[in-house]
Amino acid sequence: MDALEAIMTTRAIRRYSDEPVTDDEIATCLAAAQQAPSGGNVQPQQYVVARDQVRRQEIANWYRRAYDRYELTLPDGSAFKDAAAAESWNKTRAASRHLAENIQHAPAIVLFLQPVIPWEPADDLGPLDIGRLDASVYPAVQNFCVAARSLGIGTALTTVIRIYTAEVLDAFEVPRHPDGSVGYEIAACVPMGRPAGKFGVAPRKPAPKVTHWDTFGNRR
Ligand SMILES: Cc1cc2nc3c(=O)[nH]c(=O)nc-3n(C[C@H](O)[C@H](O)[C@H](O)COP(=O)(O)O)c2cc1C
């Protein structure tokens, strides 16, 4: 598949068919993830691939609890300016709720972990903002999702499970720091599976609306 077509049709897929995903396909997606750029080429991420049903259920239990709490904080459709925006929001909410109740049925769930390490350098004038460590992880996540798309596999980049980071990491025996604090963050929890529906180009703001040429405010 053409790279641009894969990118343009990679979107959140939260409903999966019963068709399998092979270990080889997952390995291909992970190899693509590994090719992503990272600051200083540190490649900070680790992947935990939950394939076993018990392991997927473990993630699902925490995901569901996290989502149940998060959902209560969300606005309903009436908060939106027009009917189209409200409908789109309600669709996303319904799909997100479906995922929260069914994530264990995804043939694989990949946790993208990033270590909790000192990252901000400093010189004599103080700390140097060179960007956060997660900026070196999300390119890998997106590579993974685009590679999956090219194989006909849908993914959803999710983060709500971070509400229960410590519990999930302990369940997967992810090492803690010697002082007992968590050794990793969950940058993303990515369920994957063959879509129950179809891939398509997701609605987005047109690029010209958010693009400034040479000076901010100068649009073409
Ligand atoms: C940083 C980040 C966190 C997200 N967390 C969740 C999540 O916890 N649960 C979920 O169902 N979707 C989550 N999503 C998916 C977004 O809702 C989705 O990408 C967005 O609505 C666009 O979907 P579309 O590409 O299908 O249009 C997350 C996406 C990003 C980029």
PDB file of C-alpha atoms and ligand atoms in Angstrom:
ATOM      1  CA  MET A   1       0.000   0.000   0.000  1.00  0.00           C
ATOM      2  CA  ASP A   2       1.109   3.522  -0.810  1.00  0.00           C
ATOM      3  CA  ALA A   3       2.501   5.271   2.311  1.00  0.00           C
ATOM      4  CA  LEU A   4       0.281   8.316   1.917  1.00  0.00           C
ATOM      5  CA  GLU A   5      -2.849   6.210   1.598  1.00  0.00           C
ATOM      6  CA  ALA A   6      -1.935   4.296   4.746  1.00  0.00           C
ATOM      7  CA  ILE A   7      -1.372   7.549   6.649  1.00  0.00           C
ATOM      8  CA  MET A   8      -4.563   9.174   5.398  1.00  0.00           C
ATOM      9  CA  THR A   9      -6.711   6.184   6.356  1.00  0.00           C
ATOM     10  CA  THR A  10      -5.163   5.451   9.749  1.00  0.00           C
ATOM     11  CA  ARG A  11      -7.761   6.401  12.332  1.00  0.00           C
ATOM     12  CA  ALA A  12      -9.076   5.121  15.650  1.00  0.00           C
ATOM     13  CA  ILE A  13     -10.546   1.659  15.060  1.00  0.00           C
ATOM     14  CA  ARG A  14     -12.334   0.447  18.186  1.00  0.00           C
ATOM     15  CA  ARG A  15     -14.528  -2.350  16.835  1.00  0.00           C
ATOM     16  CA  TYR A  16     -12.857  -5.540  15.628  1.00  0.00           C
ATOM     17  CA  SER A  17     -13.956  -8.603  13.694  1.00  0.00           C
ATOM     18  CA  ASP A  18     -13.092 -12.139  14.805  1.00  0.00           C
ATOM     19  CA  GLU A  19     -10.351 -12.424  12.178  1.00  0.00           C
ATOM     20  CA  PRO A  20      -6.945 -13.149  13.669  1.00  0.00           C
ATOM     21  CA  VAL A  21      -3.800 -11.034  13.729  1.00  0.00           C
ATOM     22  CA  THR A  22      -0.607 -13.070  13.444  1.00  0.00           C
ATOM     23  CA  ASP A  23       2.547 -12.779  15.526  1.00  0.00           C
ATOM     24  CA  ASP A  24       4.419 -12.029  12.293  1.00  0.00           C
ATOM     25  CA  GLU A  25       2.132  -9.086  11.589  1.00  0.00           C
ATOM     26  CA  ILE A  26       2.666  -7.740  15.102  1.00  0.00           C
ATOM     27  CA  ALA A  27       6.425  -8.167  14.650  1.00  0.00           C
ATOM     28  CA  THR A  28       6.258  -6.170  11.399  1.00  0.00           C
ATOM     29  CA  CYS A  29       4.415  -3.339  13.179  1.00  0.00           C
ATOM     30  CA  LEU A  30       6.937  -3.367  16.031  1.00  0.00           C
ATOM     31  CA  ALA A  31       9.825  -3.225  13.549  1.00  0.00           C
ATOM     32  CA  ALA A  32       8.158  -0.181  11.956  1.00  0.00           C
ATOM     33  CA  ALA A  33       7.748   1.364  15.414  1.00  0.00           C
ATOM     34  CA  GLN A  34      11.447   0.854  16.086  1.00  0.00           C
ATOM     35  CA  GLN A  35      12.334   2.863  12.981  1.00  0.00           C
ATOM     36  CA  ALA A  36      10.755   6.002  14.456  1.00  0.00           C
ATOM     37  CA  PRO A  37      12.982   8.938  15.399  1.00  0.00           C
ATOM     38  CA  SER A  38      13.821   9.750  19.023  1.00  0.00           C
ATOM     39  CA  GLY A  39      15.800  12.530  20.711  1.00  0.00           C
ATOM     40  CA  GLY A  40      19.492  11.668  20.514  1.00  0.00           C
ATOM     41  CA  ASN A  41      18.340   8.304  19.115  1.00  0.00           C
ATOM     42  CA  VAL A  42      17.754   7.128  22.702  1.00  0.00           C
ATOM     43  CA  GLN A  43      14.886   4.834  21.653  1.00  0.00           C
ATOM     44  CA  PRO A  44      13.420   4.884  25.160  1.00  0.00           C
ATOM     45  CA  GLN A  45      10.366   2.680  24.587  1.00  0.00           C
ATOM     46  CA  GLN A  46       9.636  -0.871  25.617  1.00  0.00           C
ATOM     47  CA  TYR A  47       6.654  -2.820  24.332  1.00  0.00           C
ATOM     48  CA  VAL A  48       4.501  -5.223  26.292  1.00  0.00           C
ATOM     49  CA  VAL A  49       2.383  -7.257  23.892  1.00  0.00           C
ATOM     50  CA  ALA A  50      -0.623  -8.862  25.556  1.00  0.00           C
ATOM     51  CA  ARG A  51      -1.689 -11.838  23.461  1.00  0.00           C
ATOM     52  CA  ASP A  52      -2.782 -14.333  26.070  1.00  0.00           C
ATOM     53  CA  GLN A  53      -6.471 -14.012  26.931  1.00  0.00           C
ATOM     54  CA  VAL A  54      -5.765 -13.740  30.660  1.00  0.00           C
ATOM     55  CA  ARG A  55      -3.268 -10.948  30.042  1.00  0.00           C
ATOM     56  CA  ARG A  56      -5.682  -9.088  27.757  1.00  0.00           C
ATOM     57  CA  GLN A  57      -8.396  -9.416  30.374  1.00  0.00           C
ATOM     58  CA  GLU A  58      -6.024  -7.970  32.973  1.00  0.00           C
ATOM     59  CA  ILE A  59      -5.590  -4.860  30.841  1.00  0.00           C
ATOM     60  CA  ALA A  60      -9.325  -4.782  30.119  1.00  0.00           C
ATOM     61  CA  ASN A  61     -10.216  -4.743  33.812  1.00  0.00           C
ATOM     62  CA  TRP A  62      -8.065  -1.675  34.452  1.00  0.00           C
ATOM     63  CA  TYR A  63      -9.007  -0.036  31.169  1.00  0.00           C
ATOM     64  CA  ARG A  64     -12.705  -0.363  31.979  1.00  0.00           C
ATOM     65  CA  ARG A  65     -12.294   1.045  35.470  1.00  0.00           C
ATOM     66  CA  ALA A  66     -10.260   3.952  34.116  1.00  0.00           C
ATOM     67  CA  TYR A  67     -12.735   4.655  31.342  1.00  0.00           C
ATOM     68  CA  ASP A  68     -15.728   4.492  33.693  1.00  0.00           C
ATOM     69  CA  ARG A  69     -14.175   7.271  35.759  1.00  0.00           C
ATOM     70  CA  TYR A  70     -13.041   9.321  32.765  1.00  0.00           C
ATOM     71  CA  GLU A  71     -16.411   9.067  31.014  1.00  0.00           C
ATOM     72  CA  LEU A  72     -18.119  10.828  33.922  1.00  0.00           C
ATOM     73  CA  THR A  73     -15.941  13.882  33.280  1.00  0.00           C
ATOM     74  CA  LEU A  74     -16.921  14.183  29.601  1.00  0.00           C
ATOM     75  CA  PRO A  75     -19.393  16.743  28.230  1.00  0.00           C
ATOM     76  CA  ASP A  76     -22.459  15.399  26.448  1.00  0.00           C
ATOM     77  CA  GLY A  77     -23.495  16.295  22.883  1.00  0.00           C
ATOM     78  CA  SER A  78     -25.385  19.398  24.031  1.00  0.00           C
ATOM     79  CA  ALA A  79     -22.081  21.158  24.783  1.00  0.00           C
ATOM     80  CA  PHE A  80     -21.309  21.461  21.052  1.00  0.00           C
ATOM     81  CA  LYS A  81     -21.992  24.399  18.768  1.00  0.00           C
ATOM     82  CA  ASP A  82     -23.790  22.547  15.985  1.00  0.00           C
ATOM     83  CA  ALA A  83     -25.570  19.279  15.323  1.00  0.00           C
ATOM     84  CA  ALA A  84     -22.753  17.862  13.190  1.00  0.00           C
ATOM     85  CA  ALA A  85     -20.163  18.424  15.935  1.00  0.00           C
ATOM     86  CA  ALA A  86     -22.504  16.895  18.515  1.00  0.00           C
ATOM     87  CA  GLU A  87     -23.133  13.859  16.340  1.00  0.00           C
ATOM     88  CA  SER A  88     -19.432  13.314  15.741  1.00  0.00           C
ATOM     89  CA  TRP A  89     -18.769  13.591  19.484  1.00  0.00           C
ATOM     90  CA  ASN A  90     -21.564  11.168  20.315  1.00  0.00           C
ATOM     91  CA  LYS A  91     -20.192   8.671  17.774  1.00  0.00           C
ATOM     92  CA  THR A  92     -16.735   8.876  19.303  1.00  0.00           C
ATOM     93  CA  ARG A  93     -18.226   8.411  22.769  1.00  0.00           C
ATOM     94  CA  ALA A  94     -20.222   5.381  21.716  1.00  0.00           C
ATOM     95  CA  ALA A  95     -17.169   3.815  20.067  1.00  0.00           C
ATOM     96  CA  SER A  96     -15.029   4.611  23.109  1.00  0.00           C
ATOM     97  CA  ARG A  97     -17.579   3.012  25.436  1.00  0.00           C
ATOM     98  CA  HIS A  98     -17.692  -0.038  23.157  1.00  0.00           C
ATOM     99  CA  LEU A  99     -13.921  -0.331  23.364  1.00  0.00           C
ATOM    100  CA  ALA A 100     -13.998   0.019  27.132  1.00  0.00           C
ATOM    101  CA  GLU A 101     -16.383  -2.918  27.332  1.00  0.00           C
ATOM    102  CA  ASN A 102     -14.690  -5.062  24.685  1.00  0.00           C
ATOM    103  CA  ILE A 103     -10.983  -4.303  24.621  1.00  0.00           C
ATOM    104  CA  GLN A 104     -10.244  -7.823  25.895  1.00  0.00           C
ATOM    105  CA  HIS A 105     -11.556  -9.194  22.579  1.00  0.00           C
ATOM    106  CA  ALA A 106      -8.902  -7.392  20.550  1.00  0.00           C
ATOM    107  CA  PRO A 107      -6.507 -10.116  19.357  1.00  0.00           C
ATOM    108  CA  ALA A 108      -3.566  -8.148  20.764  1.00  0.00           C
ATOM    109  CA  ILE A 109      -3.072  -5.143  23.016  1.00  0.00           C
ATOM    110  CA  VAL A 110       0.280  -3.388  22.997  1.00  0.00           C
ATOM    111  CA  LEU A 111       1.478  -1.241  25.886  1.00  0.00           C
ATOM    112  CA  PHE A 112       4.072   1.324  24.881  1.00  0.00           C
ATOM    113  CA  LEU A 113       6.195   2.017  27.950  1.00  0.00           C
ATOM    114  CA  GLN A 114       8.617   4.846  28.531  1.00  0.00           C
ATOM    115  CA  PRO A 115      11.077   4.850  31.414  1.00  0.00           C
ATOM    116  CA  VAL A 116      10.810   7.372  34.221  1.00  0.00           C
ATOM    117  CA  ILE A 117      14.305   8.811  33.974  1.00  0.00           C
ATOM    118  CA  PRO A 118      15.887  12.241  34.421  1.00  0.00           C
ATOM    119  CA  TRP A 119      15.603  13.784  30.971  1.00  0.00           C
ATOM    120  CA  GLU A 120      16.018  17.561  31.156  1.00  0.00           C
ATOM    121  CA  PRO A 121      19.643  18.626  30.711  1.00  0.00           C
ATOM    122  CA  ALA A 122      20.931  21.773  32.418  1.00  0.00           C
ATOM    123  CA  ASP A 123      23.784  24.155  31.884  1.00  0.00           C
ATOM    124  CA  ASP A 124      25.126  27.032  33.989  1.00  0.00           C
ATOM    125  CA  LEU A 125      22.083  29.139  33.061  1.00  0.00           C
ATOM    126  CA  GLY A 126      19.569  26.533  34.188  1.00  0.00           C
ATOM    127  CA  PRO A 127      17.428  23.713  32.768  1.00  0.00           C
ATOM    128  CA  LEU A 128      17.346  23.315  28.987  1.00  0.00           C
ATOM    129  CA  ASP A 129      13.973  22.549  27.476  1.00  0.00           C
ATOM    130  CA  ILE A 130      14.727  20.065  24.709  1.00  0.00           C
ATOM    131  CA  GLY A 131      11.226  18.571  24.639  1.00  0.00           C
ATOM    132  CA  ARG A 132       9.691  15.900  26.780  1.00  0.00           C
ATOM    133  CA  LEU A 133      10.691  12.259  26.678  1.00  0.00           C
ATOM    134  CA  ASP A 134       7.279  11.199  25.398  1.00  0.00           C
ATOM    135  CA  ALA A 135       8.011  13.188  22.233  1.00  0.00           C
ATOM    136  CA  SER A 136      10.461  10.358  21.562  1.00  0.00           C
ATOM    137  CA  VAL A 137       7.824   7.645  22.027  1.00  0.00           C
ATOM    138  CA  TYR A 138       4.724   8.802  20.161  1.00  0.00           C
ATOM    139  CA  PRO A 139       6.413   8.728  16.741  1.00  0.00           C
ATOM    140  CA  ALA A 140       6.933   4.994  17.366  1.00  0.00           C
ATOM    141  CA  VAL A 141       3.293   4.597  18.356  1.00  0.00           C
ATOM    142  CA  GLN A 142       2.122   6.267  15.161  1.00  0.00           C
ATOM    143  CA  ASN A 143       4.543   4.242  13.019  1.00  0.00           C
ATOM    144  CA  PHE A 144       3.075   1.143  14.617  1.00  0.00           C
ATOM    145  CA  CYS A 145      -0.479   2.233  13.825  1.00  0.00           C
ATOM    146  CA  VAL A 146       0.305   3.171  10.227  1.00  0.00           C
ATOM    147  CA  ALA A 147       2.165  -0.107   9.654  1.00  0.00           C
ATOM    148  CA  ALA A 148      -0.815  -1.987  11.072  1.00  0.00           C
ATOM    149  CA  ARG A 149      -3.127  -0.080   8.747  1.00  0.00           C
ATOM    150  CA  SER A 150      -0.988  -1.078   5.772  1.00  0.00           C
ATOM    151  CA  LEU A 151      -1.576  -4.716   6.779  1.00  0.00           C
ATOM    152  CA  GLY A 152      -5.345  -4.180   7.064  1.00  0.00           C
ATOM    153  CA  ILE A 153      -5.223  -4.079  10.874  1.00  0.00           C
ATOM    154  CA  GLY A 154      -6.968  -1.376  12.863  1.00  0.00           C
ATOM    155  CA  THR A 155      -5.580   0.233  16.013  1.00  0.00           C
ATOM    156  CA  ALA A 156      -6.613   2.831  18.563  1.00  0.00           C
ATOM    157  CA  LEU A 157      -4.063   4.941  20.393  1.00  0.00           C
ATOM    158  CA  THR A 158      -5.447   5.205  23.930  1.00  0.00           C
ATOM    159  CA  THR A 159      -4.106   6.657  27.157  1.00  0.00           C
ATOM    160  CA  VAL A 160      -6.945   6.517  29.675  1.00  0.00           C
ATOM    161  CA  ILE A 161      -5.439   3.445  31.338  1.00  0.00           C
ATOM    162  CA  ARG A 162      -2.713   5.741  32.705  1.00  0.00           C
ATOM    163  CA  ILE A 163      -5.147   6.453  35.553  1.00  0.00           C
ATOM    164  CA  TYR A 164      -4.126   3.003  36.821  1.00  0.00           C
ATOM    165  CA  THR A 165      -0.505   2.995  35.658  1.00  0.00           C
ATOM    166  CA  ALA A 166       0.971   1.462  38.817  1.00  0.00           C
ATOM    167  CA  GLU A 167      -1.619  -1.312  38.955  1.00  0.00           C
ATOM    168  CA  VAL A 168      -1.129  -2.267  35.301  1.00  0.00           C
ATOM    169  CA  LEU A 169       2.648  -2.170  35.487  1.00  0.00           C
ATOM    170  CA  ASP A 170       2.657  -4.344  38.606  1.00  0.00           C
ATOM    171  CA  ALA A 171       0.315  -6.842  36.937  1.00  0.00           C
ATOM    172  CA  PHE A 172       2.810  -7.183  34.081  1.00  0.00           C
ATOM    173  CA  GLU A 173       5.802  -7.368  36.439  1.00  0.00           C
ATOM    174  CA  VAL A 174       7.314  -4.171  35.072  1.00  0.00           C
ATOM    175  CA  PRO A 175      10.206  -3.282  37.396  1.00  0.00           C
ATOM    176  CA  ARG A 176       9.886  -0.375  39.813  1.00  0.00           C
ATOM    177  CA  HIS A 177      12.672   1.960  40.905  1.00  0.00           C
ATOM    178  CA  PRO A 178      14.587   0.892  44.041  1.00  0.00           C
ATOM    179  CA  ASP A 179      12.659   3.531  46.050  1.00  0.00           C
ATOM    180  CA  GLY A 180       9.360   1.846  45.122  1.00  0.00           C
ATOM    181  CA  SER A 181       8.187   4.447  42.603  1.00  0.00           C
ATOM    182  CA  VAL A 182       7.077   3.302  39.147  1.00  0.00           C
ATOM    183  CA  GLY A 183       9.934   2.743  36.731  1.00  0.00           C
ATOM    184  CA  TYR A 184       7.852   3.377  33.612  1.00  0.00           C
ATOM    185  CA  GLU A 185       4.923   5.355  32.284  1.00  0.00           C
ATOM    186  CA  ILE A 186       2.354   3.926  29.898  1.00  0.00           C
ATOM    187  CA  ALA A 187       2.712   6.208  26.889  1.00  0.00           C
ATOM    188  CA  ALA A 188      -0.047   4.378  25.050  1.00  0.00           C
ATOM    189  CA  CYS A 189      -2.240   1.319  25.212  1.00  0.00           C
ATOM    190  CA  VAL A 190      -2.966   0.186  21.665  1.00  0.00           C
ATOM    191  CA  PRO A 191      -5.542  -2.524  20.983  1.00  0.00           C
ATOM    192  CA  MET A 192      -5.314  -3.961  17.466  1.00  0.00           C
ATOM    193  CA  GLY A 193      -7.522  -6.120  15.303  1.00  0.00           C
ATOM    194  CA  ARG A 194      -9.108  -6.372  11.889  1.00  0.00           C
ATOM    195  CA  PRO A 195     -11.836  -3.727  11.691  1.00  0.00           C
ATOM    196  CA  ALA A 196     -15.480  -4.737  11.954  1.00  0.00           C
ATOM    197  CA  GLY A 197     -16.226  -1.783   9.658  1.00  0.00           C
ATOM    198  CA  LYS A 198     -14.171  -0.066   6.988  1.00  0.00           C
ATOM    199  CA  PHE A 199     -11.101   2.114   6.992  1.00  0.00           C
ATOM    200  CA  GLY A 200     -11.666   5.649   5.777  1.00  0.00           C
ATOM    201  CA  VAL A 201     -10.337   9.184   5.868  1.00  0.00           C
ATOM    202  CA  ALA A 202     -11.327  10.729   9.213  1.00  0.00           C
ATOM    203  CA  PRO A 203     -12.803  14.253   9.267  1.00  0.00           C
ATOM    204  CA  ARG A 204     -10.213  16.846  10.256  1.00  0.00           C
ATOM    205  CA  LYS A 205      -9.726  20.591  10.071  1.00  0.00           C
ATOM    206  CA  PRO A 206      -8.356  21.400   6.615  1.00  0.00           C
ATOM    207  CA  ALA A 207      -4.603  22.021   6.844  1.00  0.00           C
ATOM    208  CA  PRO A 208      -4.794  25.545   5.304  1.00  0.00           C
ATOM    209  CA  LYS A 209      -6.951  26.639   8.243  1.00  0.00           C
ATOM    210  CA  VAL A 210      -4.162  25.945  10.688  1.00  0.00           C
ATOM    211  CA  THR A 211      -1.138  26.762   8.519  1.00  0.00           C
ATOM    212  CA  HIS A 212       0.776  30.044   8.556  1.00  0.00           C
ATOM    213  CA  TRP A 213       3.279  30.880   5.864  1.00  0.00           C
ATOM    214  CA  ASP A 214       6.397  32.761   6.935  1.00  0.00           C
ATOM    215  CA  THR A 215       4.560  34.733   9.643  1.00  0.00           C
ATOM    216  CA  PHE A 216       1.737  33.677  11.939  1.00  0.00           C
ATOM    217  CA  GLY A 217      -1.584  34.762  10.505  1.00  0.00           C
ATOM    218  CA  ASN A 218      -0.405  34.768   6.881  1.00  0.00           C
ATOM    219  CA  ARG A 219      -2.535  32.105   5.206  1.00  0.00           C
ATOM    220  CA  ARG A 220      -2.726  30.863   1.649  1.00  0.00           C
TER     221      ARG A 220
HETATM  222  C1  LIG B   1      -3.060  11.037  23.112  1.00  0.00           C
HETATM  223  C2  LIG B   1      -4.331  10.297  22.739  1.00  0.00           C
HETATM  224  C3  LIG B   1      -5.067   9.660  23.724  1.00  0.00           C
HETATM  225  C4  LIG B   1      -6.229   8.958  23.405  1.00  0.00           C
HETATM  226  N1  LIG B   1      -6.877   8.249  24.393  1.00  0.00           N
HETATM  227  C5  LIG B   1      -7.963   7.512  24.063  1.00  0.00           C
HETATM  228  C6  LIG B   1      -8.582   6.678  25.031  1.00  0.00           C
HETATM  229  O1  LIG B   1      -8.135   6.588  26.174  1.00  0.00           O
HETATM  230  N2  LIG B   1      -9.657   5.956  24.667  1.00  0.00           N
HETATM  231  C7  LIG B   1     -10.156   5.992  23.395  1.00  0.00           C
HETATM  232  O2  LIG B   1     -11.146   5.296  23.109  1.00  0.00           O
HETATM  233  N3  LIG B   1      -9.578   6.766  22.437  1.00  0.00           N
HETATM  234  C8  LIG B   1      -8.496   7.507  22.744  1.00  0.00           C
HETATM  235  N4  LIG B   1      -7.864   8.250  21.780  1.00  0.00           N
HETATM  236  C9  LIG B   1      -8.367   8.220  20.391  1.00  0.00           C
HETATM  237  C10 LIG B   1      -8.986   9.542  19.970  1.00  0.00           C
HETATM  238  O3  LIG B   1     -10.265   9.687  20.543  1.00  0.00           O
HETATM  239  C11 LIG B   1      -9.046   9.563  18.452  1.00  0.00           C
HETATM  240  O4  LIG B   1      -7.735   9.515  17.941  1.00  0.00           O
HETATM  241  C12 LIG B   1      -9.730  10.798  17.911  1.00  0.00           C
HETATM  242  O5  LIG B   1     -11.066  10.867  18.356  1.00  0.00           O
HETATM  243  C13 LIG B   1      -9.722  10.809  16.398  1.00  0.00           C
HETATM  244  O6  LIG B   1     -10.331   9.620  15.925  1.00  0.00           O
HETATM  245  P1  LIG B   1     -10.406   9.342  14.353  1.00  0.00           P
HETATM  246  O7  LIG B   1      -8.998   9.277  13.847  1.00  0.00           O
HETATM  247  O8  LIG B   1     -11.109   8.030  14.194  1.00  0.00           O
HETATM  248  O9  LIG B   1     -11.163  10.489  13.750  1.00  0.00           O
HETATM  249  C14 LIG B   1      -6.701   8.941  22.071  1.00  0.00           C
HETATM  250  C15 LIG B   1      -5.937   9.574  21.067  1.00  0.00           C
HETATM  251  C16 LIG B   1      -4.768  10.221  21.394  1.00  0.00           C
HETATM  252  C17 LIG B   1      -3.943  10.846  20.288  1.00  0.00           C
END
